[in-house]
mmCIF file of N, CA, C and O in Angstrom:
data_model
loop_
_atom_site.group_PDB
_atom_site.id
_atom_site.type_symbol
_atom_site.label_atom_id
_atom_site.label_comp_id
_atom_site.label_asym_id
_atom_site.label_seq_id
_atom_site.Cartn_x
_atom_site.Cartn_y
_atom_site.Cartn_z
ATOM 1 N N UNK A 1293 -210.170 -131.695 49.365
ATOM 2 C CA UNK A 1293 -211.407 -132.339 49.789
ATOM 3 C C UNK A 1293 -211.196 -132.933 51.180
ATOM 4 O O UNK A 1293 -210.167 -133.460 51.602
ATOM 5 N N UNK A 1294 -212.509 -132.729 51.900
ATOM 6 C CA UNK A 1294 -212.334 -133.368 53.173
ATOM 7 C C UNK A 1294 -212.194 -134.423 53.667
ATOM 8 O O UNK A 1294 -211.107 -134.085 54.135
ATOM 9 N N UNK A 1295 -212.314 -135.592 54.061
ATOM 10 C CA UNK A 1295 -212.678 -137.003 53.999
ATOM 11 C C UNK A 1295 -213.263 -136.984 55.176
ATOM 12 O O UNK A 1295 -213.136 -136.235 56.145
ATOM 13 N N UNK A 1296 -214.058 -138.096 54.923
ATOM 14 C CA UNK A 1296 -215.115 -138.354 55.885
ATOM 15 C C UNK A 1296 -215.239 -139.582 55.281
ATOM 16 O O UNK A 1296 -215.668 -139.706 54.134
ATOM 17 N N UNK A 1297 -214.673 -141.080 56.415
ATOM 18 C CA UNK A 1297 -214.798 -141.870 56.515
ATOM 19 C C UNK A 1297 -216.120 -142.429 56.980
ATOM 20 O O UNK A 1297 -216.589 -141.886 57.980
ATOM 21 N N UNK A 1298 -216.715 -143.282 56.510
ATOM 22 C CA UNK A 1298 -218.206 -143.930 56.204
ATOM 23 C C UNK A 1298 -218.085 -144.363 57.912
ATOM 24 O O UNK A 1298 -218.682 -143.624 58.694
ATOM 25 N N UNK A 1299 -217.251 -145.654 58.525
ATOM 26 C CA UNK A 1299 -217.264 -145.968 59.685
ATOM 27 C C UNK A 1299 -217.466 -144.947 61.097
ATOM 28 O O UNK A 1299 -218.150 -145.291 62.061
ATOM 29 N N UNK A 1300 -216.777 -143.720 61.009
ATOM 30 C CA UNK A 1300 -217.058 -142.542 61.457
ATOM 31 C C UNK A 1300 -218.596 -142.092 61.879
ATOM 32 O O UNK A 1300 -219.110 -141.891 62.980
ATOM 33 N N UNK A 1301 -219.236 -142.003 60.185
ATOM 34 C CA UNK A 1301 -220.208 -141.775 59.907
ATOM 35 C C UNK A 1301 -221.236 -142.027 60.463
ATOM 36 O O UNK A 1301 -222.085 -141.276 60.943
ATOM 37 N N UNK A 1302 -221.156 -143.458 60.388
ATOM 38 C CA UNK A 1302 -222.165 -144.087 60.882
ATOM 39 C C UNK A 1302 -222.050 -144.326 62.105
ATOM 40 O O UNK A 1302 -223.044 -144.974 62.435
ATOM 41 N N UNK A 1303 -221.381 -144.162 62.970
ATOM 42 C CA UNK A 1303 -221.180 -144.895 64.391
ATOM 43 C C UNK A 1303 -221.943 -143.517 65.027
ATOM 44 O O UNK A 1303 -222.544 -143.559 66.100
ATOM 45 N N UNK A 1304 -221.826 -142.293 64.203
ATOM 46 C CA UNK A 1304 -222.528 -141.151 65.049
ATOM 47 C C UNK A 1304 -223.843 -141.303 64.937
ATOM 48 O O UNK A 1304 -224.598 -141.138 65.896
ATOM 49 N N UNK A 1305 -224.351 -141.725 63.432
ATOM 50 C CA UNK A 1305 -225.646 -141.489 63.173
ATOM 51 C C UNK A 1305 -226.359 -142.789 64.101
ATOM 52 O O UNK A 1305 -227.360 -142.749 64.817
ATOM 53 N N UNK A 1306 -225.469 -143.905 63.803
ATOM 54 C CA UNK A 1306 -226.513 -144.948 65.032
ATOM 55 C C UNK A 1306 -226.893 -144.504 66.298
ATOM 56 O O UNK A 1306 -227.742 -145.124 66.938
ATOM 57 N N UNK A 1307 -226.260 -143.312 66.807
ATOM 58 C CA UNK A 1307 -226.228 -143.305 68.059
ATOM 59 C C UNK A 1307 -227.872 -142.511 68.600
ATOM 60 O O UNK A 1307 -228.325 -142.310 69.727
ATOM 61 N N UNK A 1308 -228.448 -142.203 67.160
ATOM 62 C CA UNK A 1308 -230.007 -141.575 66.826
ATOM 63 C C UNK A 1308 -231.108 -142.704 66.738
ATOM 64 O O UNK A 1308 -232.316 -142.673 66.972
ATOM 65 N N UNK A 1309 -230.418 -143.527 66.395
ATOM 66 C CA UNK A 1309 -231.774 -144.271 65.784
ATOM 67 C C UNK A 1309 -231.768 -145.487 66.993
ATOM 68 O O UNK A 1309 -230.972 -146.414 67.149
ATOM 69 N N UNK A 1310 -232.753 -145.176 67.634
ATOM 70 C CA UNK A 1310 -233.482 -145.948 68.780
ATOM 71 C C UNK A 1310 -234.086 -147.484 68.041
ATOM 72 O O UNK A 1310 -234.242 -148.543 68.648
ATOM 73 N N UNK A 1311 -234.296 -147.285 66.895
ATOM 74 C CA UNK A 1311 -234.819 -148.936 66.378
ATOM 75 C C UNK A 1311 -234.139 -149.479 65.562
ATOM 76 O O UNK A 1311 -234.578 -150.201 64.667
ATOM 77 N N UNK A 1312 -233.007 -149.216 65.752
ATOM 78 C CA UNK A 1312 -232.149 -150.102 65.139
ATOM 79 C C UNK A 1312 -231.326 -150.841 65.438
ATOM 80 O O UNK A 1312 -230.442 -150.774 66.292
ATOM 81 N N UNK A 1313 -231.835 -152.255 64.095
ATOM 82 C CA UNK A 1313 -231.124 -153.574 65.015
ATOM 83 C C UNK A 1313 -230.059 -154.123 63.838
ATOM 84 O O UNK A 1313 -230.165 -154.390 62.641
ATOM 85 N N UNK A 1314 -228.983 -154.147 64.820
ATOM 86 C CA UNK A 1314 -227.628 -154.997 63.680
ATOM 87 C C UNK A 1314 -226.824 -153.295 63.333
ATOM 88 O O UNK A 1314 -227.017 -152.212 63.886
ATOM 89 N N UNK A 1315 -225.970 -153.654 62.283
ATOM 90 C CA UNK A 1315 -224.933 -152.234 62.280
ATOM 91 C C UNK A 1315 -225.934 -151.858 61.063
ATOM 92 O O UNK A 1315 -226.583 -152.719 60.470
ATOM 93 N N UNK A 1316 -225.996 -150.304 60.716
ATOM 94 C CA UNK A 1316 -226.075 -149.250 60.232
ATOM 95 C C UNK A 1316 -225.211 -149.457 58.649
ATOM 96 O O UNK A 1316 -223.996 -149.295 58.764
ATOM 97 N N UNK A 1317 -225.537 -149.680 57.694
ATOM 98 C CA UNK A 1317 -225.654 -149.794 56.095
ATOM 99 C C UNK A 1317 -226.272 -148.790 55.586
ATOM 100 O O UNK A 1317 -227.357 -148.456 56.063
ATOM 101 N N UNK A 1318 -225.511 -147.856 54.131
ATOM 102 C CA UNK A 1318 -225.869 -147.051 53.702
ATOM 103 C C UNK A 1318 -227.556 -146.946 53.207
ATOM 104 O O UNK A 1318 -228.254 -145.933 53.182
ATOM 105 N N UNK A 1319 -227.868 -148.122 52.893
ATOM 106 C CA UNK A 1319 -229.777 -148.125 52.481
ATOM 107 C C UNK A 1319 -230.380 -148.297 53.691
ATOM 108 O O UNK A 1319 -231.576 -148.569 53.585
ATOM 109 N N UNK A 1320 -229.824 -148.210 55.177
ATOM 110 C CA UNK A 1320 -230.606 -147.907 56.425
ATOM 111 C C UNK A 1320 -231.535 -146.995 55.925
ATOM 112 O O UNK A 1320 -231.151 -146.038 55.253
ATOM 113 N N UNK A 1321 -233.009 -147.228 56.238
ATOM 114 C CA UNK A 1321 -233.728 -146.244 55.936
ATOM 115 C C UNK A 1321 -233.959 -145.879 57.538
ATOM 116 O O UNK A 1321 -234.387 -146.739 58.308
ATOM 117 N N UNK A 1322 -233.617 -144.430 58.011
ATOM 118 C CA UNK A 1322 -233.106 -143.557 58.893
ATOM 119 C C UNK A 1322 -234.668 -143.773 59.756
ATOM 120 O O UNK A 1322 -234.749 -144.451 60.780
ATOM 121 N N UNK A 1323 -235.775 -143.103 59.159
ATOM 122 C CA UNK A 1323 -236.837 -143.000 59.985
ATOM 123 C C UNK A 1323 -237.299 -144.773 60.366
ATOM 124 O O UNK A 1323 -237.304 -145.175 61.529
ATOM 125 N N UNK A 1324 -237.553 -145.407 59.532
ATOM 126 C CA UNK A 1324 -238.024 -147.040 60.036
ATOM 127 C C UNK A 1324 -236.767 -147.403 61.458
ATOM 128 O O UNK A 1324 -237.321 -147.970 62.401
ATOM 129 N N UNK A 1325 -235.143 -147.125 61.682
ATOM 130 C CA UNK A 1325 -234.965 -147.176 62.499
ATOM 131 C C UNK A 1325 -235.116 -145.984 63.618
ATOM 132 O O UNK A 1325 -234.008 -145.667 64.051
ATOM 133 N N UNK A 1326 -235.794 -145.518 63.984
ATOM 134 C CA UNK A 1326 -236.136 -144.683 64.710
ATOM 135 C C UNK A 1326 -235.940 -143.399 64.678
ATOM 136 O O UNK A 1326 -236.344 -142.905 65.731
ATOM 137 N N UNK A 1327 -235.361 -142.357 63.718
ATOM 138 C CA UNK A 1327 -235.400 -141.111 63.319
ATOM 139 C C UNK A 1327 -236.411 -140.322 63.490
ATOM 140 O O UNK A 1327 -237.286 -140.689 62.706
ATOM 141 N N UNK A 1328 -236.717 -139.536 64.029
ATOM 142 C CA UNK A 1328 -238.044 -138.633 64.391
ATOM 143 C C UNK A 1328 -237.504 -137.722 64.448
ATOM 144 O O UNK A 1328 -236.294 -137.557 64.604
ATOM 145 N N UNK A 1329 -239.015 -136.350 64.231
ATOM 146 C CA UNK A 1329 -238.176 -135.177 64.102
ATOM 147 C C UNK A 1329 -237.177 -134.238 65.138
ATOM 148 O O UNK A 1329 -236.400 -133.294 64.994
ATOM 149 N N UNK A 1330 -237.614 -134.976 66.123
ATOM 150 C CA UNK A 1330 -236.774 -134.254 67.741
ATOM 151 C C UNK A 1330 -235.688 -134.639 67.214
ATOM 152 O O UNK A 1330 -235.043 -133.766 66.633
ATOM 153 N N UNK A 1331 -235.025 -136.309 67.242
ATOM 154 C CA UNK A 1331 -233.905 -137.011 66.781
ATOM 155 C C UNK A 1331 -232.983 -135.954 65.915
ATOM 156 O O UNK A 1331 -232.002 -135.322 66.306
ATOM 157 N N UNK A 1332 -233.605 -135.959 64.613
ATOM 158 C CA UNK A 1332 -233.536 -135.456 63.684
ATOM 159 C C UNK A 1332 -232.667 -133.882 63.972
ATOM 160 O O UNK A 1332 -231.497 -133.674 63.652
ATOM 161 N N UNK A 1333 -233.480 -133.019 64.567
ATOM 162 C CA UNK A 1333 -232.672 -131.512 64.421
ATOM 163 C C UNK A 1333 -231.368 -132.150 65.892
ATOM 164 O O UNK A 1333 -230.265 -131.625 66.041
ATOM 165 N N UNK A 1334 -231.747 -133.001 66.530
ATOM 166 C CA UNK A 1334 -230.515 -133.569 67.603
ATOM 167 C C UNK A 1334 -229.181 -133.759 66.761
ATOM 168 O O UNK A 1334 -228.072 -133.384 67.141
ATOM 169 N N UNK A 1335 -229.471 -134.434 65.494
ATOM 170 C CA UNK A 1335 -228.412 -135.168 64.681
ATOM 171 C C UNK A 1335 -227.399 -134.138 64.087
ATOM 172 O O UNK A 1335 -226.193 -133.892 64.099
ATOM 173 N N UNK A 1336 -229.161 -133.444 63.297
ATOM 174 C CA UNK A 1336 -228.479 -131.898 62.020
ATOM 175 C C UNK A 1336 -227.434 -131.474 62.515
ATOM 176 O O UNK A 1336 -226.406 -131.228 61.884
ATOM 177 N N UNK A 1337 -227.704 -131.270 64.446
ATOM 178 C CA UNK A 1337 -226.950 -130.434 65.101
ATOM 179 C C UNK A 1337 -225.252 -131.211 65.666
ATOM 180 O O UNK A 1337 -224.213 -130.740 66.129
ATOM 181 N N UNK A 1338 -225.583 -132.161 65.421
ATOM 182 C CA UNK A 1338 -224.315 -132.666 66.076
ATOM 183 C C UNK A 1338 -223.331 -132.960 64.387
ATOM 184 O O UNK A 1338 -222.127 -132.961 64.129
ATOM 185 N N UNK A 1339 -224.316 -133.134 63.722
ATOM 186 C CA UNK A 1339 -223.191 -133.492 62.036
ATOM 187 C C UNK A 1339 -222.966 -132.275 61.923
ATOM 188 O O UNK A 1339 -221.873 -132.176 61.364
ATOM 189 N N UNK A 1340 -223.325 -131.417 62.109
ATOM 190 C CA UNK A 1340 -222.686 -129.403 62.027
ATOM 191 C C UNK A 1340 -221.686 -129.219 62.834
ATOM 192 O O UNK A 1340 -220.680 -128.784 62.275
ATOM 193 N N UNK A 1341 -221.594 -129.426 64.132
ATOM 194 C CA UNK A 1341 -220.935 -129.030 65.091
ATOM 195 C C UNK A 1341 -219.456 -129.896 64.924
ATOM 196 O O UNK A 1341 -218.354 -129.351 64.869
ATOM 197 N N UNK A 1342 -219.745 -131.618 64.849
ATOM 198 C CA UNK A 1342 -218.697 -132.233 64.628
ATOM 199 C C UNK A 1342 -217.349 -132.202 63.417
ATOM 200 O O UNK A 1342 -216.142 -132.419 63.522
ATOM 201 N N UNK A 1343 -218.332 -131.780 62.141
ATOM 202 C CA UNK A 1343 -217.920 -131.443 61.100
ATOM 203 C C UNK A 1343 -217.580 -130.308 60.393
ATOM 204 O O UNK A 1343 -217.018 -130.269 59.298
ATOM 205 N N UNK A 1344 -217.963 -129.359 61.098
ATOM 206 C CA UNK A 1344 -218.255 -127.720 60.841
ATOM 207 C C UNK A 1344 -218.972 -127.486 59.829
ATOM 208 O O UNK A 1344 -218.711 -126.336 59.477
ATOM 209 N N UNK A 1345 -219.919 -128.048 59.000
ATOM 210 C CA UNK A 1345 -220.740 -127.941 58.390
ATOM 211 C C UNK A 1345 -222.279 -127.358 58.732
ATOM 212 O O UNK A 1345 -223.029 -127.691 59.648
ATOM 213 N N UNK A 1346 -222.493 -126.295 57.587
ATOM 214 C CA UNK A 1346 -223.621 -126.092 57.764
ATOM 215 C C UNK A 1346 -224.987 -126.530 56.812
ATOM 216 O O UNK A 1346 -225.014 -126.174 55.634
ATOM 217 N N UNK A 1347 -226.073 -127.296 57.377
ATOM 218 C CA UNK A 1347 -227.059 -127.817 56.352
ATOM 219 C C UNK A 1347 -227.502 -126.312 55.866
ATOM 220 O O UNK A 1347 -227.425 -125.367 56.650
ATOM 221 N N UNK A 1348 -227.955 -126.159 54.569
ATOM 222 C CA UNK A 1348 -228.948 -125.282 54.107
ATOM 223 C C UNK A 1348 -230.519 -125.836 54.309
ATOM 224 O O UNK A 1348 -230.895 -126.997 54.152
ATOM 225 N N UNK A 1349 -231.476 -124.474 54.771
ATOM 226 C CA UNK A 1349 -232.671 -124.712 54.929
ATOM 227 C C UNK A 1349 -233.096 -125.996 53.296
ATOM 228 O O UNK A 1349 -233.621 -127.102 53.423
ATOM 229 N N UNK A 1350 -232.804 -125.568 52.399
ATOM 230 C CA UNK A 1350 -233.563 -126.453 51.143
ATOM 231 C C UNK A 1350 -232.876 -127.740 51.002
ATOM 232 O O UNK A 1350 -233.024 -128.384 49.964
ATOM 233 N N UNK A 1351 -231.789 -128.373 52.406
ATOM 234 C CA UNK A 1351 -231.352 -129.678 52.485
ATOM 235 C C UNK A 1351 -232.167 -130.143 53.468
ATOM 236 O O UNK A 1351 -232.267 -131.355 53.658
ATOM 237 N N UNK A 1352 -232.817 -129.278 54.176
ATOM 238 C CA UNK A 1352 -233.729 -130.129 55.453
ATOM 239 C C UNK A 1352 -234.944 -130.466 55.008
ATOM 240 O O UNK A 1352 -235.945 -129.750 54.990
ATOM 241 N N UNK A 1353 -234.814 -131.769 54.585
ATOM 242 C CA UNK A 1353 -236.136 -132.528 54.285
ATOM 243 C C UNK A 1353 -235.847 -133.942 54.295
ATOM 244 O O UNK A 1353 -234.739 -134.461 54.165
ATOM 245 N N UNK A 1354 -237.147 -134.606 54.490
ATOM 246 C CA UNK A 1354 -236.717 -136.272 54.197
ATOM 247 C C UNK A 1354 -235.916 -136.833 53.306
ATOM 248 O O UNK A 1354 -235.414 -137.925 53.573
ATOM 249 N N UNK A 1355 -235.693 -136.302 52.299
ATOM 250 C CA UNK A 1355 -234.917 -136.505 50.850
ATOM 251 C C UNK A 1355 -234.083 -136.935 51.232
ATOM 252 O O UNK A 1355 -233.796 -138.130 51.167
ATOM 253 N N UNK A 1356 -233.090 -135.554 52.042
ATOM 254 C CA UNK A 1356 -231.925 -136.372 52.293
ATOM 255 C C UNK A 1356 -231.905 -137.076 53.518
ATOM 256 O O UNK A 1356 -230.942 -137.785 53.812
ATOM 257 N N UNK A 1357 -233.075 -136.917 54.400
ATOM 258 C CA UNK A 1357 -232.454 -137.949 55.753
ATOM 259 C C UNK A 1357 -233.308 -139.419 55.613
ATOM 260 O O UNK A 1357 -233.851 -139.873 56.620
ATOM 261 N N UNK A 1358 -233.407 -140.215 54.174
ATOM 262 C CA UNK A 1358 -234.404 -141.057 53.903
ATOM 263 C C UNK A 1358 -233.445 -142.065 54.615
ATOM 264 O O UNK A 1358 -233.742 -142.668 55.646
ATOM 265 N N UNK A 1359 -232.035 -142.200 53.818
ATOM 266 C CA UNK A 1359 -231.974 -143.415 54.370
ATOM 267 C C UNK A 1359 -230.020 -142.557 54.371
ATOM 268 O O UNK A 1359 -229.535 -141.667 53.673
ATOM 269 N N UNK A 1360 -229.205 -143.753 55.974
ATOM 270 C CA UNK A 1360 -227.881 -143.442 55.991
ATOM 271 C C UNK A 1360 -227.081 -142.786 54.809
ATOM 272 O O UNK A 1360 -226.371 -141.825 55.102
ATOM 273 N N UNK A 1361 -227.126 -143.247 53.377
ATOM 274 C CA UNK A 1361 -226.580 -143.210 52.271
ATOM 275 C C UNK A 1361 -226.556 -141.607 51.872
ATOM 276 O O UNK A 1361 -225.667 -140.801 51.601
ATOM 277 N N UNK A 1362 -227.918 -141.568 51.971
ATOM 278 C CA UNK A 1362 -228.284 -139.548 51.629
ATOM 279 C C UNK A 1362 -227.779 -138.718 52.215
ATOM 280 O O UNK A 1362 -227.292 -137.648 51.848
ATOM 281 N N UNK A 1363 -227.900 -139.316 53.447
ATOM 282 C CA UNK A 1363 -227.887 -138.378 54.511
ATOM 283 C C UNK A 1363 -225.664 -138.440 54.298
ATOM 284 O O UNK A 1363 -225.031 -137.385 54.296
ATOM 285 N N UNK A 1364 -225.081 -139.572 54.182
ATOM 286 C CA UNK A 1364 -223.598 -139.271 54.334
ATOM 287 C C UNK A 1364 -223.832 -138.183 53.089
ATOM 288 O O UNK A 1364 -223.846 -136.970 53.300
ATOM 289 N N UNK A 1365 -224.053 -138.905 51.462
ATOM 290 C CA UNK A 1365 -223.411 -137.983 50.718
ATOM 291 C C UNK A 1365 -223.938 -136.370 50.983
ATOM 292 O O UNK A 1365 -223.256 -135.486 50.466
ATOM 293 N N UNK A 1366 -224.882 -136.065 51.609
ATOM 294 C CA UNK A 1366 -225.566 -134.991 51.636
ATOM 295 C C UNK A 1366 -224.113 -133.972 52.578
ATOM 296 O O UNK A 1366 -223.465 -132.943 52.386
ATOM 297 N N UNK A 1367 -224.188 -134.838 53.395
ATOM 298 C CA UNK A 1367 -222.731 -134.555 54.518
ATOM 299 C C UNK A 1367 -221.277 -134.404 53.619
ATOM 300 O O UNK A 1367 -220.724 -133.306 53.669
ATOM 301 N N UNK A 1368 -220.755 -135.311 52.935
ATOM 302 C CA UNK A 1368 -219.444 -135.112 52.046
ATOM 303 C C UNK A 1368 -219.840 -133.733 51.352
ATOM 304 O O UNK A 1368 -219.186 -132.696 51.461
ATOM 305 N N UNK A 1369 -221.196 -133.908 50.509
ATOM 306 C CA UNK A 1369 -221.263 -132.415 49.380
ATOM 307 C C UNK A 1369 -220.845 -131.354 50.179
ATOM 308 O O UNK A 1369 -220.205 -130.415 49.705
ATOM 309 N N UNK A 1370 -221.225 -131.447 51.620
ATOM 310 C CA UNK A 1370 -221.367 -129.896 52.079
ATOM 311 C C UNK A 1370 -219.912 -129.572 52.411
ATOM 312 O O UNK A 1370 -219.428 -128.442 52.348
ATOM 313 N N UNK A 1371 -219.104 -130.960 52.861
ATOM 314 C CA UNK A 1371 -217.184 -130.836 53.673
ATOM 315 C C UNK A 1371 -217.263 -130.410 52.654
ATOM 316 O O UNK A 1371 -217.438 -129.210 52.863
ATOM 317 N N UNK A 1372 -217.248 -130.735 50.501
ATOM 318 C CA UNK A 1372 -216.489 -130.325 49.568
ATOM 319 C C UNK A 1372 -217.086 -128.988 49.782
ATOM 320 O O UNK A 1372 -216.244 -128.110 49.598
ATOM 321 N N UNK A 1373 -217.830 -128.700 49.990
ATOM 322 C CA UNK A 1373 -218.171 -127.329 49.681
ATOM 323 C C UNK A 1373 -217.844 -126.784 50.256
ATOM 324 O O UNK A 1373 -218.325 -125.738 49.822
ATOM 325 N N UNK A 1374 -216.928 -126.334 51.625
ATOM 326 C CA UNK A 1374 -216.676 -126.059 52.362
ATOM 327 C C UNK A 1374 -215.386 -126.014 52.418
ATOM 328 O O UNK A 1374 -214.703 -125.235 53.082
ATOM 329 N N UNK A 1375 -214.953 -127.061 51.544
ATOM 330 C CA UNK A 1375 -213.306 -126.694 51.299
ATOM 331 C C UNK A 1375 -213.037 -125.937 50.073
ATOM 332 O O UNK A 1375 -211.921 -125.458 49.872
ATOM 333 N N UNK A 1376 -214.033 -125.801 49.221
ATOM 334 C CA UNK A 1376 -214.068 -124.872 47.918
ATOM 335 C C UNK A 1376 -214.012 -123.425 48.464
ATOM 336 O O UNK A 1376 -213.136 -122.570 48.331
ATOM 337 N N UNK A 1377 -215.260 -123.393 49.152
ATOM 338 C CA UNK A 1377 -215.448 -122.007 49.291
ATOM 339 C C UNK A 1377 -214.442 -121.453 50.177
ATOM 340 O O UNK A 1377 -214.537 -120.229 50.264
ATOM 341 N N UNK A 1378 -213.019 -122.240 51.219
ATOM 342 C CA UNK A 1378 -212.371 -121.440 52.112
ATOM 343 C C UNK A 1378 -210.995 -121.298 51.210
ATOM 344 O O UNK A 1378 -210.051 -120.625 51.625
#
């Protein structure tokens, strides 16, 4: 399994959210601090690239980018999956 440290995590994803005030907590709800959809495929693309992960089309939805929390575990499922499948 991969690890992916939470502090990591979040220091990338703050670097999206334009309205957010104080540090980044897993029940951050992503869009109230500034997440929009430009933001948004900005992020997909940098948590892919940084991580080598790829989102599946039926993970791109608000579901998982509601709030920090989703959006990490959404990110860990895909490292495990990714170390399964190599």
């Amino acid at each position: 399994m991969k690890s992916l440290p939470w502090d990591t995590f979040s220091r990338l994803v703050a670097q999206f959210l334009v309205r957010l005030t104080g540090d980044i907590e897993r029940d951050t709800n992503l869009e109230e601090a500034g997440l929009d959809s430009l933001s948004l495929v900005e992020l997909v693309a940098e948590i892919e690239t940084r991580f080598d992960v790829e989102f599946p089309v039926e993970m791109l939805n608000w579901d998982t980018f509601a709030t920090a929390g989703t959006l990490y575990a959404a990110t860990v499922a895909l490292l495990d999956n990714e170390k399964i499948s190599s």
